[in-house]
PDB file of C-alpha atoms and ligand atoms in Angstrom:
ATOM      1  CA  MET R   2      -3.464  -4.479 -36.631  1.00 94.00           C
ATOM      2  CA  LEU R   3      -1.797  -5.456 -33.356  1.00 97.00           C
ATOM      3  CA  ILE R   4      -0.211  -3.669 -30.431  1.00 98.00           C
ATOM      4  CA  GLY R   5       3.177  -4.654 -29.042  1.00 98.00           C
ATOM      5  CA  VAL R   6       4.501  -3.381 -25.728  1.00 97.00           C
ATOM      6  CA  ASP R   7       8.151  -3.498 -24.713  1.00 95.00           C
ATOM      7  CA  VAL R   8       8.497  -3.114 -20.956  1.00 91.00           C
ATOM      8  CA  GLY R   9      11.991  -1.911 -20.112  1.00 84.00           C
ATOM      9  CA  GLY R  10      13.641  -1.201 -16.784  1.00 76.00           C
ATOM     10  CA  THR R  11      13.073   2.541 -17.079  1.00 82.00           C
ATOM     11  CA  ASN R  12      10.483   2.994 -19.791  1.00 87.00           C
ATOM     12  CA  LEU R  13       7.598   1.428 -21.583  1.00 92.00           C
ATOM     13  CA  ARG R  14       7.166   1.534 -25.346  1.00 95.00           C
ATOM     14  CA  VAL R  15       3.844   0.894 -27.012  1.00 97.00           C
ATOM     15  CA  GLY R  16       3.843   0.283 -30.755  1.00 97.00           C
ATOM     16  CA  VAL R  17       1.069  -0.254 -33.263  1.00 97.00           C
ATOM     17  CA  VAL R  18       2.181  -3.003 -35.636  1.00 97.00           C
ATOM     18  CA  GLN R  19       0.850  -3.592 -39.103  1.00 95.00           C
ATOM     19  CA  GLU R  20       2.388  -5.980 -41.638  1.00 92.00           C
ATOM     20  CA  LYS R  21       5.364  -6.646 -39.325  1.00 93.00           C
ATOM     21  CA  ARG R  22       6.185  -2.918 -39.118  1.00 95.00           C
ATOM     22  CA  VAL R  23       5.719  -0.377 -36.339  1.00 96.00           C
ATOM     23  CA  ILE R  24       3.466   2.361 -37.726  1.00 96.00           C
ATOM     24  CA  ALA R  25       3.152   4.374 -34.494  1.00 95.00           C
ATOM     25  CA  GLU R  26       5.139   4.296 -31.282  1.00 96.00           C
ATOM     26  CA  GLN R  27       4.702   5.960 -27.941  1.00 95.00           C
ATOM     27  CA  ARG R  28       7.245   5.991 -25.129  1.00 94.00           C
ATOM     28  CA  VAL R  29       6.145   6.371 -21.520  1.00 94.00           C
ATOM     29  CA  HIS R  30       8.671   6.989 -18.768  1.00 93.00           C
ATOM     30  CA  ALA R  31       8.097   4.226 -16.240  1.00 90.00           C
ATOM     31  CA  ASP R  32      10.873   3.248 -13.871  1.00 89.00           C
ATOM     32  CA  PHE R  33       9.398  -0.067 -12.757  1.00 88.00           C
ATOM     33  CA  SER R  34      12.721  -1.169 -11.213  1.00 84.00           C
ATOM     34  CA  ARG R  35      12.770   1.835  -8.885  1.00 88.00           C
ATOM     35  CA  LEU R  36       9.027   1.504  -8.215  1.00 92.00           C
ATOM     36  CA  CYS R  37       9.463  -2.120  -7.116  1.00 91.00           C
ATOM     37  CA  HIS R  38      12.503  -1.210  -5.067  1.00 90.00           C
ATOM     38  CA  ASP R  39      10.709   1.516  -3.115  1.00 93.00           C
ATOM     39  CA  ASN R  40       7.260  -0.031  -2.567  1.00 94.00           C
ATOM     40  CA  PRO R  41       5.590  -3.171  -1.264  1.00 94.00           C
ATOM     41  CA  PRO R  42       4.737  -5.623  -4.087  1.00 91.00           C
ATOM     42  CA  GLU R  43       0.965  -4.991  -4.122  1.00 92.00           C
ATOM     43  CA  ILE R  44       1.498  -1.228  -4.555  1.00 94.00           C
ATOM     44  CA  SER R  45       4.085  -1.720  -7.336  1.00 92.00           C
ATOM     45  CA  LEU R  46       1.897  -4.216  -9.144  1.00 92.00           C
ATOM     46  CA  ALA R  47      -1.158  -1.928  -9.003  1.00 94.00           C
ATOM     47  CA  ALA R  48       0.968   0.935 -10.366  1.00 93.00           C
ATOM     48  CA  ILE R  49       2.388  -1.249 -13.176  1.00 92.00           C
ATOM     49  CA  HIS R  50      -1.137  -2.327 -14.149  1.00 94.00           C
ATOM     50  CA  ALA R  51      -2.418   1.254 -14.089  1.00 95.00           C
ATOM     51  CA  THR R  52       0.497   2.493 -16.236  1.00 95.00           C
ATOM     52  CA  LEU R  53       0.029  -0.290 -18.794  1.00 96.00           C
ATOM     53  CA  LEU R  54      -3.730   0.194 -18.922  1.00 96.00           C
ATOM     54  CA  GLN R  55      -3.444   3.947 -19.464  1.00 96.00           C
ATOM     55  CA  ALA R  56      -0.804   3.554 -22.190  1.00 96.00           C
ATOM     56  CA  LEU R  57      -2.873   0.886 -23.956  1.00 97.00           C
ATOM     57  CA  ARG R  58      -6.083   2.932 -23.725  1.00 97.00           C
ATOM     58  CA  ASN R  59      -4.267   5.871 -25.341  1.00 96.00           C
ATOM     59  CA  ALA R  60      -3.036   3.676 -28.197  1.00 96.00           C
ATOM     60  CA  LEU R  61      -6.447   2.038 -28.682  1.00 97.00           C
ATOM     61  CA  LYS R  62      -8.138   5.432 -28.910  1.00 96.00           C
ATOM     62  CA  GLU R  63      -5.985   6.147 -31.979  1.00 95.00           C
ATOM     63  CA  HIS R  64      -6.227   2.592 -33.359  1.00 96.00           C
ATOM     64  CA  PRO R  65      -9.578   1.058 -32.360  1.00 96.00           C
ATOM     65  CA  GLU R  66      -9.232  -1.622 -35.065  1.00 96.00           C
ATOM     66  CA  THR R  67      -6.537  -3.393 -32.983  1.00 96.00           C
ATOM     67  CA  ARG R  68      -7.295  -7.099 -32.560  1.00 95.00           C
ATOM     68  CA  GLY R  69      -4.729  -8.210 -30.004  1.00 97.00           C
ATOM     69  CA  ILE R  70      -2.050  -7.026 -27.595  1.00 97.00           C
ATOM     70  CA  GLY R  71       1.317  -8.627 -26.826  1.00 97.00           C
ATOM     71  CA  ILE R  72       3.431  -7.543 -23.887  1.00 96.00           C
ATOM     72  CA  GLY R  73       7.157  -8.279 -23.844  1.00 95.00           C
ATOM     73  CA  PHE R  74       8.214  -8.386 -20.228  1.00 91.00           C
ATOM     74  CA  PRO R  75      11.722  -8.536 -18.728  1.00 86.00           C
ATOM     75  CA  GLY R  76      11.332 -11.595 -16.530  1.00 83.00           C
ATOM     76  CA  PHE R  77      10.724 -15.307 -16.468  1.00 86.00           C
ATOM     77  CA  VAL R  78       7.334 -15.956 -18.082  1.00 90.00           C
ATOM     78  CA  GLN R  79       5.511 -19.285 -17.704  1.00 88.00           C
ATOM     79  CA  PRO R  80       4.768 -20.394 -21.275  1.00 82.00           C
ATOM     80  CA  ALA R  81       1.386 -21.978 -20.529  1.00 81.00           C
ATOM     81  CA  THR R  82      -0.158 -19.298 -18.322  1.00 86.00           C
ATOM     82  CA  GLY R  83       1.756 -16.096 -19.094  1.00 86.00           C
ATOM     83  CA  HIS R  84       2.287 -15.701 -15.338  1.00 90.00           C
ATOM     84  CA  ILE R  85       5.568 -14.135 -14.253  1.00 88.00           C
ATOM     85  CA  PRO R  86       6.989 -16.104 -11.329  1.00 86.00           C
ATOM     86  CA  HIS R  87       9.909 -13.715 -10.820  1.00 82.00           C
ATOM     87  CA  SER R  88      11.719 -10.847 -12.537  1.00 82.00           C
ATOM     88  CA  PRO R  89      15.270 -10.081 -11.335  1.00 79.00           C
ATOM     89  CA  ASN R  90      14.934  -6.446 -12.427  1.00 73.00           C
ATOM     90  CA  LEU R  91      11.570  -5.978 -10.698  1.00 81.00           C
ATOM     91  CA  PRO R  92      12.409  -7.001  -7.143  1.00 84.00           C
ATOM     92  CA  GLY R  93       9.683  -8.258  -4.822  1.00 88.00           C
ATOM     93  CA  LEU R  94       7.161  -9.259  -7.492  1.00 87.00           C
ATOM     94  CA  ARG R  95       6.213 -12.934  -7.376  1.00 88.00           C
ATOM     95  CA  ASP R  96       3.863 -14.979  -9.559  1.00 89.00           C
ATOM     96  CA  ILE R  97       2.088 -12.043 -11.152  1.00 90.00           C
ATOM     97  CA  ASP R  98      -0.618 -12.193 -13.777  1.00 92.00           C
ATOM     98  CA  LEU R  99      -0.421  -9.110 -15.965  1.00 91.00           C
ATOM     99  CA  ALA R 100      -2.624 -10.290 -18.785  1.00 94.00           C
ATOM    100  CA  THR R 101      -5.962 -11.174 -17.158  1.00 95.00           C
ATOM    101  CA  PRO R 102      -6.826  -7.755 -15.671  1.00 95.00           C
ATOM    102  CA  LEU R 103      -5.816  -6.024 -18.941  1.00 96.00           C
ATOM    103  CA  ARG R 104      -7.826  -8.498 -21.006  1.00 96.00           C
ATOM    104  CA  GLU R 105     -10.882  -7.886 -18.818  1.00 96.00           C
ATOM    105  CA  ALA R 106     -10.496  -4.103 -18.807  1.00 97.00           C
ATOM    106  CA  LEU R 107      -9.889  -3.775 -22.557  1.00 97.00           C
ATOM    107  CA  GLY R 108     -11.991  -6.623 -23.952  1.00 96.00           C
ATOM    108  CA  LEU R 109      -9.147  -7.784 -26.239  1.00 96.00           C
ATOM    109  CA  PRO R 110      -6.805 -10.808 -26.282  1.00 96.00           C
ATOM    110  CA  VAL R 111      -3.655  -9.996 -24.267  1.00 96.00           C
ATOM    111  CA  ILE R 112      -0.592 -12.234 -24.082  1.00 95.00           C
ATOM    112  CA  VAL R 113       2.632 -11.836 -22.087  1.00 95.00           C
ATOM    113  CA  ALA R 114       5.989 -13.112 -23.347  1.00 94.00           C
ATOM    114  CA  ASN R 115       9.582 -12.770 -22.233  1.00 93.00           C
ATOM    115  CA  ASP R 116      10.916  -9.624 -23.924  1.00 93.00           C
ATOM    116  CA  ALA R 117      14.033 -11.240 -25.422  1.00 95.00           C
ATOM    117  CA  ASN R 118      12.023 -14.203 -26.731  1.00 96.00           C
ATOM    118  CA  ALA R 119       9.652 -11.754 -28.417  1.00 96.00           C
ATOM    119  CA  ALA R 120      12.576  -9.870 -29.966  1.00 97.00           C
ATOM    120  CA  ALA R 121      14.190 -13.126 -31.167  1.00 97.00           C
ATOM    121  CA  TYR R 122      10.911 -14.129 -32.808  1.00 97.00           C
ATOM    122  CA  ALA R 123      10.693 -10.811 -34.705  1.00 97.00           C
ATOM    123  CA  GLU R 124      14.321 -10.981 -35.825  1.00 97.00           C
ATOM    124  CA  PHE R 125      13.774 -14.506 -37.098  1.00 96.00           C
ATOM    125  CA  LEU R 126      10.548 -13.777 -38.993  1.00 95.00           C
ATOM    126  CA  LEU R 127      11.828 -10.561 -40.543  1.00 94.00           C
ATOM    127  CA  SER R 128      15.152 -12.043 -41.611  1.00 93.00           C
ATOM    128  CA  GLY R 129      13.440 -14.589 -43.850  1.00 89.00           C
ATOM    129  CA  GLN R 130      16.279 -17.037 -43.116  1.00 91.00           C
ATOM    130  CA  GLU R 131      16.154 -20.522 -41.652  1.00 91.00           C
ATOM    131  CA  GLY R 132      18.621 -21.886 -39.114  1.00 92.00           C
ATOM    132  CA  GLY R 133      19.160 -21.296 -35.413  1.00 96.00           C
ATOM    133  CA  LEU R 134      19.099 -17.710 -34.193  1.00 98.00           C
ATOM    134  CA  ILE R 135      20.137 -16.246 -30.851  1.00 98.00           C
ATOM    135  CA  TYR R 136      19.011 -12.778 -29.842  1.00 97.00           C
ATOM    136  CA  LEU R 137      20.867 -10.866 -27.134  1.00 97.00           C
ATOM    137  CA  GLY R 138      19.083  -7.838 -25.694  1.00 96.00           C
ATOM    138  CA  LEU R 139      21.440  -5.425 -23.947  1.00 96.00           C
ATOM    139  CA  GLY R 140      19.510  -3.145 -21.636  1.00 91.00           C
ATOM    140  CA  THR R 141      19.062  -2.769 -17.884  1.00 87.00           C
ATOM    141  CA  GLY R 142      19.759  -6.527 -17.837  1.00 91.00           C
ATOM    142  CA  VAL R 143      20.852  -8.902 -20.597  1.00 95.00           C
ATOM    143  CA  GLY R 144      18.048 -10.968 -22.125  1.00 94.00           C
ATOM    144  CA  GLY R 145      18.442 -13.928 -24.424  1.00 96.00           C
ATOM    145  CA  GLY R 146      16.162 -15.635 -26.904  1.00 97.00           C
ATOM    146  CA  LEU R 147      16.716 -18.709 -29.069  1.00 97.00           C
ATOM    147  CA  ILE R 148      14.821 -19.720 -32.174  1.00 97.00           C
ATOM    148  CA  HIS R 149      15.321 -23.367 -33.068  1.00 95.00           C
ATOM    149  CA  HIS R 150      13.513 -24.958 -36.021  1.00 92.00           C
ATOM    150  CA  GLY R 151      11.412 -21.804 -36.337  1.00 92.00           C
ATOM    151  CA  LYS R 152      10.137 -21.932 -32.763  1.00 94.00           C
ATOM    152  CA  ILE R 153      10.991 -20.020 -29.577  1.00 95.00           C
ATOM    153  CA  VAL R 154      12.768 -22.263 -27.090  1.00 95.00           C
ATOM    154  CA  GLN R 155      11.078 -21.416 -23.789  1.00 91.00           C
ATOM    155  CA  GLY R 156      11.881 -24.392 -21.581  1.00 90.00           C
ATOM    156  CA  ASP R 157       9.511 -26.061 -19.139  1.00 88.00           C
ATOM    157  CA  HIS R 158       9.406 -23.096 -16.734  1.00 85.00           C
ATOM    158  CA  GLY R 159       9.900 -20.222 -19.164  1.00 84.00           C
ATOM    159  CA  MET R 160      13.506 -19.904 -18.074  1.00 87.00           C
ATOM    160  CA  ALA R 161      15.379 -21.175 -21.115  1.00 92.00           C
ATOM    161  CA  MET R 162      18.089 -18.927 -22.575  1.00 94.00           C
ATOM    162  CA  GLU R 163      18.534 -16.802 -19.457  1.00 93.00           C
ATOM    163  CA  ILE R 164      21.994 -16.010 -20.731  1.00 96.00           C
ATOM    164  CA  GLY R 165      22.275 -12.935 -18.485  1.00 96.00           C
ATOM    165  CA  HIS R 166      22.295 -15.288 -15.503  1.00 95.00           C
ATOM    166  CA  LEU R 167      25.128 -17.522 -16.645  1.00 97.00           C
ATOM    167  CA  ILE R 168      27.736 -17.155 -13.942  1.00 97.00           C
ATOM    168  CA  VAL R 169      30.925 -15.644 -15.337  1.00 97.00           C
ATOM    169  CA  GLU R 170      32.548 -14.741 -12.007  1.00 97.00           C
ATOM    170  CA  PRO R 171      32.125 -17.301  -9.209  1.00 97.00           C
ATOM    171  CA  ASP R 172      31.139 -15.503  -5.974  1.00 97.00           C
ATOM    172  CA  GLY R 173      31.056 -12.257  -7.940  1.00 98.00           C
ATOM    173  CA  ARG R 174      28.555  -9.405  -7.762  1.00 98.00           C
ATOM    174  CA  GLU R 175      25.131 -10.050  -6.265  1.00 96.00           C
ATOM    175  CA  CYS R 176      22.331 -10.443  -8.790  1.00 94.00           C
ATOM    176  CA  GLY R 177      18.563  -9.875  -8.538  1.00 87.00           C
ATOM    177  CA  CYS R 178      18.018 -13.541  -9.458  1.00 88.00           C
ATOM    178  CA  GLY R 179      19.457 -14.596  -6.095  1.00 92.00           C
ATOM    179  CA  ASN R 180      22.866 -15.797  -7.320  1.00 96.00           C
ATOM    180  CA  ARG R 181      26.236 -14.112  -7.602  1.00 98.00           C
ATOM    181  CA  GLY R 182      28.513 -13.330 -10.519  1.00 98.00           C
ATOM    182  CA  CYS R 183      25.859 -13.418 -13.276  1.00 98.00           C
ATOM    183  CA  MET R 184      26.939 -12.084 -16.665  1.00 98.00           C
ATOM    184  CA  GLU R 185      24.402  -9.252 -16.659  1.00 97.00           C
ATOM    185  CA  ARG R 186      25.980  -7.773 -13.533  1.00 98.00           C
ATOM    186  CA  TYR R 187      28.985  -6.960 -15.785  1.00 98.00           C
ATOM    187  CA  ALA R 188      27.644  -6.691 -19.331  1.00 98.00           C
ATOM    188  CA  SER R 189      24.336  -4.778 -19.071  1.00 97.00           C
ATOM    189  CA  ALA R 190      23.833  -1.029 -18.665  1.00 95.00           C
ATOM    190  CA  SER R 191      23.722  -1.487 -14.892  1.00 94.00           C
ATOM    191  CA  GLY R 192      26.792  -3.747 -15.167  1.00 98.00           C
ATOM    192  CA  VAL R 193      28.763  -1.038 -16.990  1.00 98.00           C
ATOM    193  CA  THR R 194      27.801   1.377 -14.212  1.00 98.00           C
ATOM    194  CA  LEU R 195      29.221  -1.091 -11.667  1.00 98.00           C
ATOM    195  CA  ASN R 196      32.360  -1.746 -13.753  1.00 98.00           C
ATOM    196  CA  TYR R 197      33.055   1.987 -13.852  1.00 98.00           C
ATOM    197  CA  ALA R 198      32.204   2.543 -10.188  1.00 98.00           C
ATOM    198  CA  SER R 199      34.486  -0.247  -9.029  1.00 97.00           C
ATOM    199  CA  ALA R 200      37.435   1.407 -10.806  1.00 97.00           C
ATOM    200  CA  THR R 201      36.674   5.061 -10.032  1.00 98.00           C
ATOM    201  CA  GLY R 202      34.205   5.159  -7.119  1.00 98.00           C
ATOM    202  CA  GLU R 203      31.909   7.248  -9.334  1.00 98.00           C
ATOM    203  CA  THR R 204      28.382   6.049 -10.145  1.00 98.00           C
ATOM    204  CA  LEU R 205      27.223   7.197 -13.587  1.00 98.00           C
ATOM    205  CA  ASP R 206      24.658   5.851 -16.015  1.00 95.00           C
ATOM    206  CA  ALA R 207      25.902   3.751 -18.923  1.00 97.00           C
ATOM    207  CA  GLN R 208      25.190   6.430 -21.530  1.00 97.00           C
ATOM    208  CA  GLU R 209      27.332   8.955 -19.740  1.00 98.00           C
ATOM    209  CA  ILE R 210      30.110   6.395 -19.370  1.00 98.00           C
ATOM    210  CA  ALA R 211      29.876   5.781 -23.135  1.00 98.00           C
ATOM    211  CA  GLN R 212      30.309   9.508 -23.771  1.00 98.00           C
ATOM    212  CA  ARG R 213      33.333   9.595 -21.511  1.00 98.00           C
ATOM    213  CA  ALA R 214      34.774   6.536 -23.245  1.00 98.00           C
ATOM    214  CA  ARG R 215      34.442   8.245 -26.618  1.00 98.00           C
ATOM    215  CA  SER R 216      36.243  11.298 -25.257  1.00 98.00           C
ATOM    216  CA  GLY R 217      39.180   9.190 -24.119  1.00 98.00           C
ATOM    217  CA  ASP R 218      38.412   8.292 -20.461  1.00 98.00           C
ATOM    218  CA  THR R 219      40.349   5.041 -20.100  1.00 98.00           C
ATOM    219  CA  HIS R 220      38.305   3.811 -17.107  1.00 98.00           C
ATOM    220  CA  ALA R 221      35.122   4.317 -19.131  1.00 98.00           C
ATOM    221  CA  GLN R 222      36.663   2.439 -22.068  1.00 98.00           C
ATOM    222  CA  ALA R 223      37.668  -0.377 -19.706  1.00 98.00           C
ATOM    223  CA  ALA R 224      34.116  -0.552 -18.269  1.00 98.00           C
ATOM    224  CA  TYR R 225      32.735  -1.275 -21.762  1.00 98.00           C
ATOM    225  CA  ALA R 226      35.631  -3.539 -22.690  1.00 98.00           C
ATOM    226  CA  GLN R 227      34.858  -5.639 -19.622  1.00 98.00           C
ATOM    227  CA  ALA R 228      31.187  -5.786 -20.651  1.00 98.00           C
ATOM    228  CA  GLY R 229      32.158  -7.051 -24.131  1.00 98.00           C
ATOM    229  CA  GLU R 230      34.430  -9.696 -22.681  1.00 98.00           C
ATOM    230  CA  ARG R 231      31.819 -11.017 -20.212  1.00 98.00           C
ATOM    231  CA  LEU R 232      29.136 -11.096 -22.875  1.00 98.00           C
ATOM    232  CA  ALA R 233      31.346 -13.157 -25.182  1.00 98.00           C
ATOM    233  CA  GLN R 234      32.310 -15.503 -22.361  1.00 97.00           C
ATOM    234  CA  ALA R 235      28.639 -16.378 -21.749  1.00 98.00           C
ATOM    235  CA  LEU R 236      27.761 -16.482 -25.449  1.00 98.00           C
ATOM    236  CA  ALA R 237      30.537 -18.977 -26.195  1.00 97.00           C
ATOM    237  CA  HIS R 238      28.951 -21.368 -23.684  1.00 96.00           C
ATOM    238  CA  ILE R 239      25.518 -20.915 -25.243  1.00 97.00           C
ATOM    239  CA  LEU R 240      26.894 -21.507 -28.741  1.00 97.00           C
ATOM    240  CA  LYS R 241      28.506 -24.744 -27.606  1.00 96.00           C
ATOM    241  CA  VAL R 242      25.125 -25.911 -26.352  1.00 95.00           C
ATOM    242  CA  THR R 243      22.921 -24.675 -29.199  1.00 95.00           C
ATOM    243  CA  ASP R 244      25.222 -24.564 -32.263  1.00 95.00           C
ATOM    244  CA  ALA R 245      23.110 -21.699 -33.658  1.00 96.00           C
ATOM    245  CA  SER R 246      24.612 -20.047 -36.712  1.00 95.00           C
ATOM    246  CA  ARG R 247      23.352 -16.490 -36.191  1.00 97.00           C
ATOM    247  CA  VAL R 248      23.510 -14.078 -33.258  1.00 98.00           C
ATOM    248  CA  ILE R 249      21.710 -10.729 -33.334  1.00 98.00           C
ATOM    249  CA  ILE R 250      22.514  -8.078 -30.751  1.00 98.00           C
ATOM    250  CA  GLY R 251      19.922  -5.449 -29.897  1.00 96.00           C
ATOM    251  CA  GLY R 252      18.544  -3.415 -27.016  1.00 93.00           C
ATOM    252  CA  GLY R 253      19.282   0.184 -26.033  1.00 91.00           C
ATOM    253  CA  MET R 254      22.866  -0.484 -24.968  1.00 95.00           C
ATOM    254  CA  SER R 255      23.793  -1.970 -28.346  1.00 96.00           C
ATOM    255  CA  LYS R 256      24.279   1.646 -29.499  1.00 95.00           C
ATOM    256  CA  ALA R 257      27.573   1.476 -27.593  1.00 97.00           C
ATOM    257  CA  TRP R 258      28.613  -1.709 -29.433  1.00 98.00           C
ATOM    258  CA  PRO R 259      31.805  -0.188 -30.945  1.00 98.00           C
ATOM    259  CA  LEU R 260      33.080   0.225 -27.364  1.00 98.00           C
ATOM    260  CA  MET R 261      32.583  -3.490 -26.639  1.00 98.00           C
ATOM    261  CA  ARG R 262      33.296  -5.065 -29.958  1.00 98.00           C
ATOM    262  CA  GLU R 263      37.043  -5.639 -29.815  1.00 98.00           C
ATOM    263  CA  THR R 264      37.107  -7.475 -26.482  1.00 98.00           C
ATOM    264  CA  PHE R 265      33.902  -9.314 -27.393  1.00 98.00           C
ATOM    265  CA  GLU R 266      35.372 -10.672 -30.628  1.00 97.00           C
ATOM    266  CA  ARG R 267      38.693 -11.586 -29.068  1.00 97.00           C
ATOM    267  CA  ARG R 268      37.080 -13.491 -26.172  1.00 97.00           C
ATOM    268  CA  LEU R 269      34.470 -15.201 -28.342  1.00 97.00           C
ATOM    269  CA  ASN R 270      37.096 -16.382 -30.776  1.00 96.00           C
ATOM    270  CA  ALA R 271      39.297 -17.672 -27.968  1.00 97.00           C
ATOM    271  CA  ASP R 272      36.470 -19.528 -26.174  1.00 97.00           C
ATOM    272  CA  LEU R 273      34.556 -21.063 -29.081  1.00 96.00           C
ATOM    273  CA  ILE R 274      35.245 -24.622 -30.145  1.00 94.00           C
ATOM    274  CA  PRO R 275      37.980 -24.083 -32.785  1.00 94.00           C
ATOM    275  CA  ALA R 276      35.897 -25.755 -35.493  1.00 92.00           C
ATOM    276  CA  LEU R 277      33.144 -23.149 -34.941  1.00 91.00           C
ATOM    277  CA  ARG R 278      35.420 -20.094 -35.132  1.00 92.00           C
ATOM    278  CA  GLY R 279      34.408 -17.770 -37.931  1.00 90.00           C
ATOM    279  CA  ARG R 280      31.268 -19.781 -38.646  1.00 93.00           C
ATOM    280  CA  VAL R 281      28.860 -17.848 -36.430  1.00 95.00           C
ATOM    281  CA  GLU R 282      27.386 -14.700 -37.944  1.00 96.00           C
ATOM    282  CA  ILE R 283      27.232 -11.892 -35.371  1.00 97.00           C
ATOM    283  CA  SER R 284      25.289  -8.763 -36.289  1.00 96.00           C
ATOM    284  CA  LEU R 285      23.542  -5.788 -34.768  1.00 97.00           C
ATOM    285  CA  SER R 286      19.773  -5.633 -35.016  1.00 96.00           C
ATOM    286  CA  ALA R 287      18.539  -3.606 -37.982  1.00 93.00           C
ATOM    287  CA  LEU R 288      15.124  -3.086 -36.381  1.00 93.00           C
ATOM    288  CA  ASN R 289      15.937   0.171 -34.594  1.00 83.00           C
ATOM    289  CA  ASP R 290      15.306  -1.308 -31.150  1.00 89.00           C
ATOM    290  CA  GLN R 291      11.759  -2.254 -32.206  1.00 95.00           C
ATOM    291  CA  ALA R 292      12.269  -6.032 -32.316  1.00 96.00           C
ATOM    292  CA  GLY R 293      10.658  -6.473 -28.886  1.00 96.00           C
ATOM    293  CA  ILE R 294       7.569  -4.487 -29.880  1.00 97.00           C
ATOM    294  CA  ILE R 295       7.151  -6.252 -33.227  1.00 97.00           C
ATOM    295  CA  GLY R 296       7.736  -9.706 -31.726  1.00 97.00           C
ATOM    296  CA  ALA R 297       5.267  -9.214 -28.860  1.00 97.00           C
ATOM    297  CA  ALA R 298       2.619  -8.002 -31.309  1.00 97.00           C
ATOM    298  CA  LEU R 299       3.208 -10.887 -33.725  1.00 96.00           C
ATOM    299  CA  LEU R 300       2.978 -13.404 -30.867  1.00 95.00           C
ATOM    300  CA  ALA R 301      -0.406 -11.882 -29.932  1.00 94.00           C
ATOM    301  CA  GLY R 302      -1.431 -12.328 -33.574  1.00 89.00           C
ATOM    302  CA  VAL R 303      -0.409 -16.001 -33.562  1.00 83.00           C
ATOM    303  CA  CYS R 304      -2.464 -16.620 -30.394  1.00 69.00           C
ATOM    304  CA  ASP R 305      -5.428 -14.787 -31.867  1.00 56.00           C
ATOM    305  CA  ASP R 306      -5.423 -16.797 -35.133  1.00 51.00           C
TER     306      ASP R 306
HETATM  307 ZN1   ZN V  27      21.415 -13.587 -11.981  1.00 84.29          ZN
END
């Protein structure tokens, strides 16, 4: 039995994983983005540690037979050390070590992985299929993971497959990574908020914009259509580099996929190398937004073996 944690921009989900399935899940409201925005880094980091420790202690009380913990984190994660040099959605934090204090406090192996890499790993293992797989996680930001020859492609600095930071609009919107015009500033939940605000002057969260889009608000529909288009623009580049044959889309915002699908498909088809058109399988995750939890837990299991 393993525990997987999916750290999101606004909440934290802790799942107990057995036989590649989540058998218990707990959600804790934790707005780490806001916390980091409003506090000096040492205060935010102490609060993040305390929140994680409390959530893990609660889960371990129920499942003391747990033998390892994997944490999927939205940021660049150094493959060798598990240190997080920088997370665009958690401003101010630099070179943090989440695992060591938790390992010492809980007396269990703890690993940290990039959240989208963890999700990609779960999607790959559970699909039972070979071949290249790209996972796109649509949430507060847009994460990307690539499985090539059965392995996660992490890069030398843990920054491979940062698809959300491909620049789709030169000199465009400012991004937490330090650049401008990154895809996730248009195609994530926060991007949809900005798309809508730039047309209407009204700042709403992405879920509310989705509701308005479904009730016929054309600006809300356009905000999602723009997200779909930007996502496809970046994905076409990635597919030209990786030639993966499967793409799985997950994350909380994938629930609004029907609002993005048409522009996504049109742009992807237009931008792909013609010989690749129609040969890439695009699907929504069937793991009920639990891919990140399962993947983080399974990665902890691999390290423990
Ligand atoms: Zn960026």
